[in-house]
mmCIF file of C-alpha atoms in Angstrom:
data_model
loop_
_atom_site.group_PDB
_atom_site.id
_atom_site.type_symbol
_atom_site.label_atom_id
_atom_site.label_comp_id
_atom_site.label_asym_id
_atom_site.label_seq_id
_atom_site.Cartn_x
_atom_site.Cartn_y
_atom_site.Cartn_z
ATOM 1 C CA MET A 26 80.604 87.702 90.548
ATOM 2 C CA GLY A 27 81.900 86.703 93.945
ATOM 3 C CA VAL A 28 81.480 88.915 96.968
ATOM 4 C CA ALA A 29 82.395 88.631 100.592
ATOM 5 C CA SER A 30 80.938 90.405 103.581
ATOM 6 C CA VAL A 31 81.190 90.511 107.331
ATOM 7 C CA ILE A 32 78.382 91.973 109.430
ATOM 8 C CA VAL A 33 77.893 92.767 113.084
ATOM 9 C CA TYR A 34 75.305 94.951 114.780
ATOM 10 C CA SER A 35 74.426 95.679 118.400
ATOM 11 C CA SER A 36 70.900 96.611 119.445
ATOM 12 C CA THR A 37 72.176 98.553 122.474
ATOM 13 C CA VAL A 38 72.393 101.880 120.666
ATOM 14 C CA GLN A 39 71.651 104.876 122.869
ATOM 15 C CA ASN A 40 71.242 108.590 122.096
ATOM 16 C CA ARG A 41 72.001 109.818 118.590
ATOM 17 C CA THR A 42 73.553 107.311 116.221
ATOM 18 C CA SER A 43 75.327 107.929 112.926
ATOM 19 C CA ILE A 44 75.278 105.480 110.029
ATOM 20 C CA LEU A 45 78.414 106.043 107.966
ATOM 21 C CA GLN A 46 79.007 104.584 104.516
ATOM 22 C CA LEU A 47 82.290 104.727 102.620
ATOM 23 C CA GLN A 48 82.772 103.149 99.202
ATOM 24 C CA VAL A 49 86.108 102.966 97.429
ATOM 25 C CA GLY A 50 86.688 101.792 93.878
ATOM 26 C CA LEU A 51 90.259 100.678 93.326
ATOM 27 C CA SER A 52 92.433 99.586 90.452
ATOM 28 C CA ALA A 53 92.756 95.807 90.297
ATOM 29 C CA ILE A 54 96.477 96.366 90.788
ATOM 30 C CA ALA A 55 95.490 96.146 94.465
ATOM 31 C CA ARG A 56 94.652 92.438 94.131
ATOM 32 C CA SER A 57 96.381 91.653 97.418
ATOM 33 C CA LEU A 58 93.595 93.672 99.080
ATOM 34 C CA GLN A 59 91.030 91.011 98.184
ATOM 35 C CA LYS A 60 93.189 88.332 99.785
ATOM 36 C CA GLU A 61 93.718 90.482 102.883
ATOM 37 C CA LEU A 62 89.985 91.137 103.317
ATOM 38 C CA THR A 63 89.178 87.459 102.865
ATOM 39 C CA GLU A 64 91.734 86.597 105.547
ATOM 40 C CA ILE A 65 90.275 89.193 107.928
ATOM 41 C CA ALA A 66 86.717 87.936 107.411
ATOM 42 C CA SER A 67 87.701 84.277 107.676
ATOM 43 C CA THR A 68 89.683 84.512 110.904
ATOM 44 C CA THR A 69 87.994 87.195 113.017
ATOM 45 C CA ASP A 70 85.446 86.355 115.719
ATOM 46 C CA THR A 71 82.574 88.675 114.819
ATOM 47 C CA SER A 72 80.453 87.652 117.795
ATOM 48 C CA THR A 73 82.311 90.044 120.120
ATOM 49 C CA ALA A 74 82.787 93.802 120.275
ATOM 50 C CA LYS A 75 86.541 93.229 120.090
ATOM 51 C CA GLY A 76 86.054 91.338 116.839
ATOM 52 C CA TRP A 77 83.964 94.150 115.357
ATOM 53 C CA ASN A 78 86.748 96.608 116.001
ATOM 54 C CA ILE A 79 89.366 94.280 114.552
ATOM 55 C CA ILE A 80 87.303 94.018 111.358
ATOM 56 C CA LEU A 81 87.093 97.795 111.036
ATOM 57 C CA GLU A 82 90.693 98.523 112.033
ATOM 58 C CA GLU A 83 92.232 95.915 109.743
ATOM 59 C CA THR A 84 89.985 96.794 106.805
ATOM 60 C CA VAL A 85 90.886 100.476 107.122
ATOM 61 C CA SER A 86 94.569 99.603 107.484
ATOM 62 C CA SER A 87 94.484 97.455 104.344
ATOM 63 C CA LEU A 88 92.775 100.191 102.335
ATOM 64 C CA LEU A 89 95.227 102.828 103.560
ATOM 65 C CA HIS A 90 98.076 100.726 102.169
ATOM 66 C CA HIS A 91 96.752 101.157 98.606
ATOM 67 C CA PRO A 92 96.306 104.939 98.088
ATOM 68 C CA HIS A 93 97.846 104.746 94.615
ATOM 69 C CA CYS A 94 94.956 102.492 93.579
ATOM 70 C CA TYR A 95 92.028 104.747 94.597
ATOM 71 C CA LEU A 96 90.018 105.598 91.471
ATOM 72 C CA HIS A 97 86.422 106.148 92.638
ATOM 73 C CA GLY A 98 84.788 107.084 95.907
ATOM 74 C CA TYR A 99 81.571 107.921 97.713
ATOM 75 C CA SER A 100 80.591 108.707 101.297
ATOM 76 C CA SER A 101 77.342 109.319 103.148
ATOM 77 C CA VAL A 102 76.261 109.863 106.750
ATOM 78 C CA THR A 103 72.781 109.879 108.292
ATOM 79 C CA HIS A 104 71.878 110.660 111.906
ATOM 80 C CA HIS A 105 69.204 108.882 113.927
ATOM 81 C CA TRP A 106 67.637 109.449 117.335
ATOM 82 C CA THR A 107 66.138 105.993 117.861
ATOM 83 C CA VAL A 108 67.495 102.456 117.823
ATOM 84 C CA GLY A 109 64.854 101.392 115.333
ATOM 85 C CA SER A 110 65.626 104.155 112.857
ATOM 86 C CA ALA A 111 69.378 103.549 113.015
ATOM 87 C CA GLU A 112 69.057 99.808 112.603
ATOM 88 C CA GLN A 113 66.603 100.186 109.714
ATOM 89 C CA GLN A 114 69.008 102.466 107.855
ATOM 90 C CA PHE A 115 71.948 100.152 108.507
ATOM 91 C CA GLN A 116 70.009 97.139 107.232
ATOM 92 C CA ARG A 117 68.613 99.072 104.261
ATOM 93 C CA LEU A 118 72.080 100.066 103.073
ATOM 94 C CA SER A 119 73.337 96.534 103.659
ATOM 95 C CA LYS A 120 70.514 95.038 101.614
ATOM 96 C CA GLU A 121 71.000 97.555 98.798
ATOM 97 C CA GLU A 122 74.646 96.596 98.496
ATOM 98 C CA ARG A 123 74.150 92.860 98.766
ATOM 99 C CA LEU A 124 71.447 92.858 96.077
ATOM 100 C CA LYS A 125 74.121 93.993 93.618
ATOM 101 C CA PHE A 126 75.938 90.672 93.889
ATOM 102 C CA ASP A 127 75.246 87.514 91.904
ATOM 103 C CA VAL A 128 76.383 85.343 94.808
ATOM 104 C CA GLU A 129 77.951 85.862 98.228
ATOM 105 C CA THR A 130 80.973 83.594 98.398
ATOM 106 C CA LEU A 131 82.025 84.416 101.970
ATOM 107 C CA VAL A 132 79.835 85.661 104.825
ATOM 108 C CA ASN A 133 80.723 85.974 108.517
ATOM 109 C CA VAL A 134 77.784 87.124 110.666
ATOM 110 C CA ASN A 135 78.057 86.857 114.454
ATOM 111 C CA ASN A 136 80.883 84.387 113.840
ATOM 112 C CA ILE A 137 78.596 82.119 111.792
ATOM 113 C CA LYS A 138 80.559 81.657 108.586
ATOM 114 C CA ARG A 139 79.321 80.550 105.183
ATOM 115 C CA GLN A 140 81.624 80.065 102.247
ATOM 116 C CA ARG A 141 80.998 78.986 98.681
ATOM 117 C CA ALA A 142 83.572 78.002 96.135
ATOM 118 C CA VAL A 143 84.552 80.857 93.858
ATOM 119 C CA VAL A 144 83.738 80.128 90.227
ATOM 120 C CA PRO A 145 86.487 81.739 88.128
ATOM 121 C CA ASN A 146 85.249 84.247 85.592
ATOM 122 C CA GLY A 147 86.907 83.396 82.303
ATOM 123 C CA ASP A 148 85.918 86.680 80.655
ATOM 124 C CA LYS A 149 88.611 89.078 81.876
ATOM 125 C CA GLY A 150 88.157 91.652 79.101
ATOM 126 C CA ASP A 151 88.789 95.160 80.374
ATOM 127 C CA LYS A 152 87.890 94.318 83.957
ATOM 128 C CA ASP A 153 90.249 96.181 86.234
ATOM 129 C CA ARG A 154 88.238 97.479 89.212
ATOM 130 C CA ILE A 155 87.571 96.346 92.802
ATOM 131 C CA VAL A 156 84.939 97.904 95.085
ATOM 132 C CA VAL A 157 85.017 97.933 98.894
ATOM 133 C CA THR A 158 82.067 99.175 100.965
ATOM 134 C CA VAL A 159 82.376 99.924 104.680
ATOM 135 C CA LEU A 160 79.247 100.528 106.789
ATOM 136 C CA VAL A 161 79.593 101.694 110.380
ATOM 137 C CA ALA A 162 76.963 102.454 113.023
ATOM 138 C CA ALA A 163 78.489 104.664 115.698
ATOM 139 C CA GLN A 164 77.061 106.394 118.730
ATOM 140 C CA GLY A 165 77.207 110.183 118.468
ATOM 141 C CA ALA A 166 77.126 112.725 115.645
ATOM 142 C CA HIS A 167 79.800 111.782 113.125
ATOM 143 C CA LYS A 168 80.692 112.995 109.652
ATOM 144 C CA LEU A 169 82.753 112.018 106.639
ATOM 145 C CA PRO A 170 84.272 114.235 103.949
ATOM 146 C CA THR A 171 82.712 114.321 100.501
ATOM 147 C CA ILE A 172 84.909 112.176 98.271
ATOM 148 C CA ASN A 173 86.473 114.241 95.493
ATOM 149 C CA THR A 174 90.150 113.344 95.814
ATOM 150 C CA THR A 175 92.490 110.612 97.004
ATOM 151 C CA ASP A 176 93.172 112.685 100.105
ATOM 152 C CA ASN A 177 89.431 112.686 100.882
ATOM 153 C CA VAL A 178 89.469 108.876 100.847
ATOM 154 C CA LYS A 179 92.447 108.827 103.213
ATOM 155 C CA GLU A 180 90.746 111.353 105.489
ATOM 156 C CA ALA A 181 87.525 109.325 105.581
ATOM 157 C CA LEU A 182 89.381 106.101 106.331
ATOM 158 C CA GLN A 183 91.367 107.752 109.092
ATOM 159 C CA TYR A 184 88.165 109.170 110.571
ATOM 160 C CA LEU A 185 86.648 105.692 110.727
ATOM 161 C CA ALA A 186 89.821 104.361 112.341
ATOM 162 C CA ASP A 187 89.702 107.093 114.977
ATOM 163 C CA ILE A 188 86.136 106.410 116.164
ATOM 164 C CA SER A 189 86.324 105.140 119.739
ATOM 165 C CA SER A 190 85.736 101.402 119.947
ATOM 166 C CA SER A 191 83.175 102.024 122.691
ATOM 167 C CA LYS A 192 81.089 104.088 120.252
ATOM 168 C CA ILE A 193 80.947 101.508 117.472
ATOM 169 C CA LYS A 194 77.633 99.652 117.410
ATOM 170 C CA GLY A 195 77.708 97.983 114.014
ATOM 171 C CA VAL A 196 80.130 97.182 111.209
ATOM 172 C CA GLU A 197 79.732 95.681 107.764
ATOM 173 C CA VAL A 198 82.425 95.274 105.149
ATOM 174 C CA LEU A 199 81.635 94.113 101.612
ATOM 175 C CA TRP A 200 83.982 93.780 98.688
ATOM 176 C CA SER A 201 83.546 92.651 95.135
ATOM 177 C CA PRO A 202 84.810 90.501 93.588
ATOM 178 C CA GLN A 203 86.178 88.293 96.367
ATOM 179 C CA ASP A 204 88.416 86.197 94.119
ATOM 180 C CA GLU A 205 91.763 87.935 93.738
ATOM 181 C CA THR A 206 91.947 86.741 90.121
ATOM 182 C CA ASP A 207 88.657 88.476 89.286
ATOM 183 C CA SER A 208 87.697 92.137 88.908
ATOM 184 C CA LEU A 209 84.936 94.431 87.646
ATOM 185 C CA SER A 210 84.791 96.398 84.434
ATOM 186 C CA VAL A 211 84.404 100.161 84.597
ATOM 187 C CA GLU A 212 80.949 99.700 83.081
ATOM 188 C CA GLU A 213 79.929 97.258 85.821
ATOM 189 C CA LEU A 214 81.195 99.620 88.493
ATOM 190 C CA LEU A 215 79.322 102.608 87.081
ATOM 191 C CA GLU A 216 76.124 100.594 86.611
ATOM 192 C CA ASN A 217 76.101 99.188 90.142
ATOM 193 C CA TYR A 218 77.606 102.207 91.914
ATOM 194 C CA PRO A 219 76.332 105.280 90.025
ATOM 195 C CA GLN A 220 76.884 107.495 93.077
ATOM 196 C CA MET A 221 80.635 106.865 93.076
ATOM 197 C CA ARG A 222 82.734 109.739 91.796
ATOM 198 C CA ARG A 223 85.912 109.439 89.722
ATOM 199 C CA ILE A 224 88.849 110.814 91.704
#
C-alpha cells in the first residue's frame, strides 16, 4: 500500500496549543484527489511557514471539491499548555498513522523529499476507498465538530482553512493509497481506522 505524507512543525509554540486531527474516508471516485495531493506535496517548499500554509490551504481546497465522495469521517482535538506536550501529541498521532502503512512512497519533510516507485496492486477486488488524514498544531484553543454528516466534514475543513496562518505551528497531511490507480477495501479502512464513522 502506497502512502504519501508531508510534515512540518515549529518548536516556537507559545501559550495554549491545540492539536487538531481530521480524517476523511472517500469513495475512490475521487481518484483525482490522490493526484492533486501528490502534486501539492511534490512542489511545495515545506521549509517555510508560507509553505506550511500552502499545504494546508490546498489540501483543504482539494477535499472541499469532493463532498459527494465523503463516506467516513473522524475528528479529534486536544489542548496543551507546554511546547513539549503539544509536540509529543503531534508526533504520537503522526507515528500512529504512519505505522498503518506498508511503505511511504512520497515524503516531504522540511523540504527534504523522498520518493519511492509505486508498486501497482494487482488485486483490485472491492477496493473503493481513499483515506486522507490532516494534522494541525495551532496556537490557541480550537475545536472541530464531531463528524456525523457530510456537512460536518465541510464545516471541519472550513474551520481548518480559517485558522490564521500566524497561529499554525505544525501541519501533516497523509493519504493512502498514493497511487491514483489504487484504493483500499472497506475492510482495510475499518481495520486501520476503527474510529472513523460512516456518514
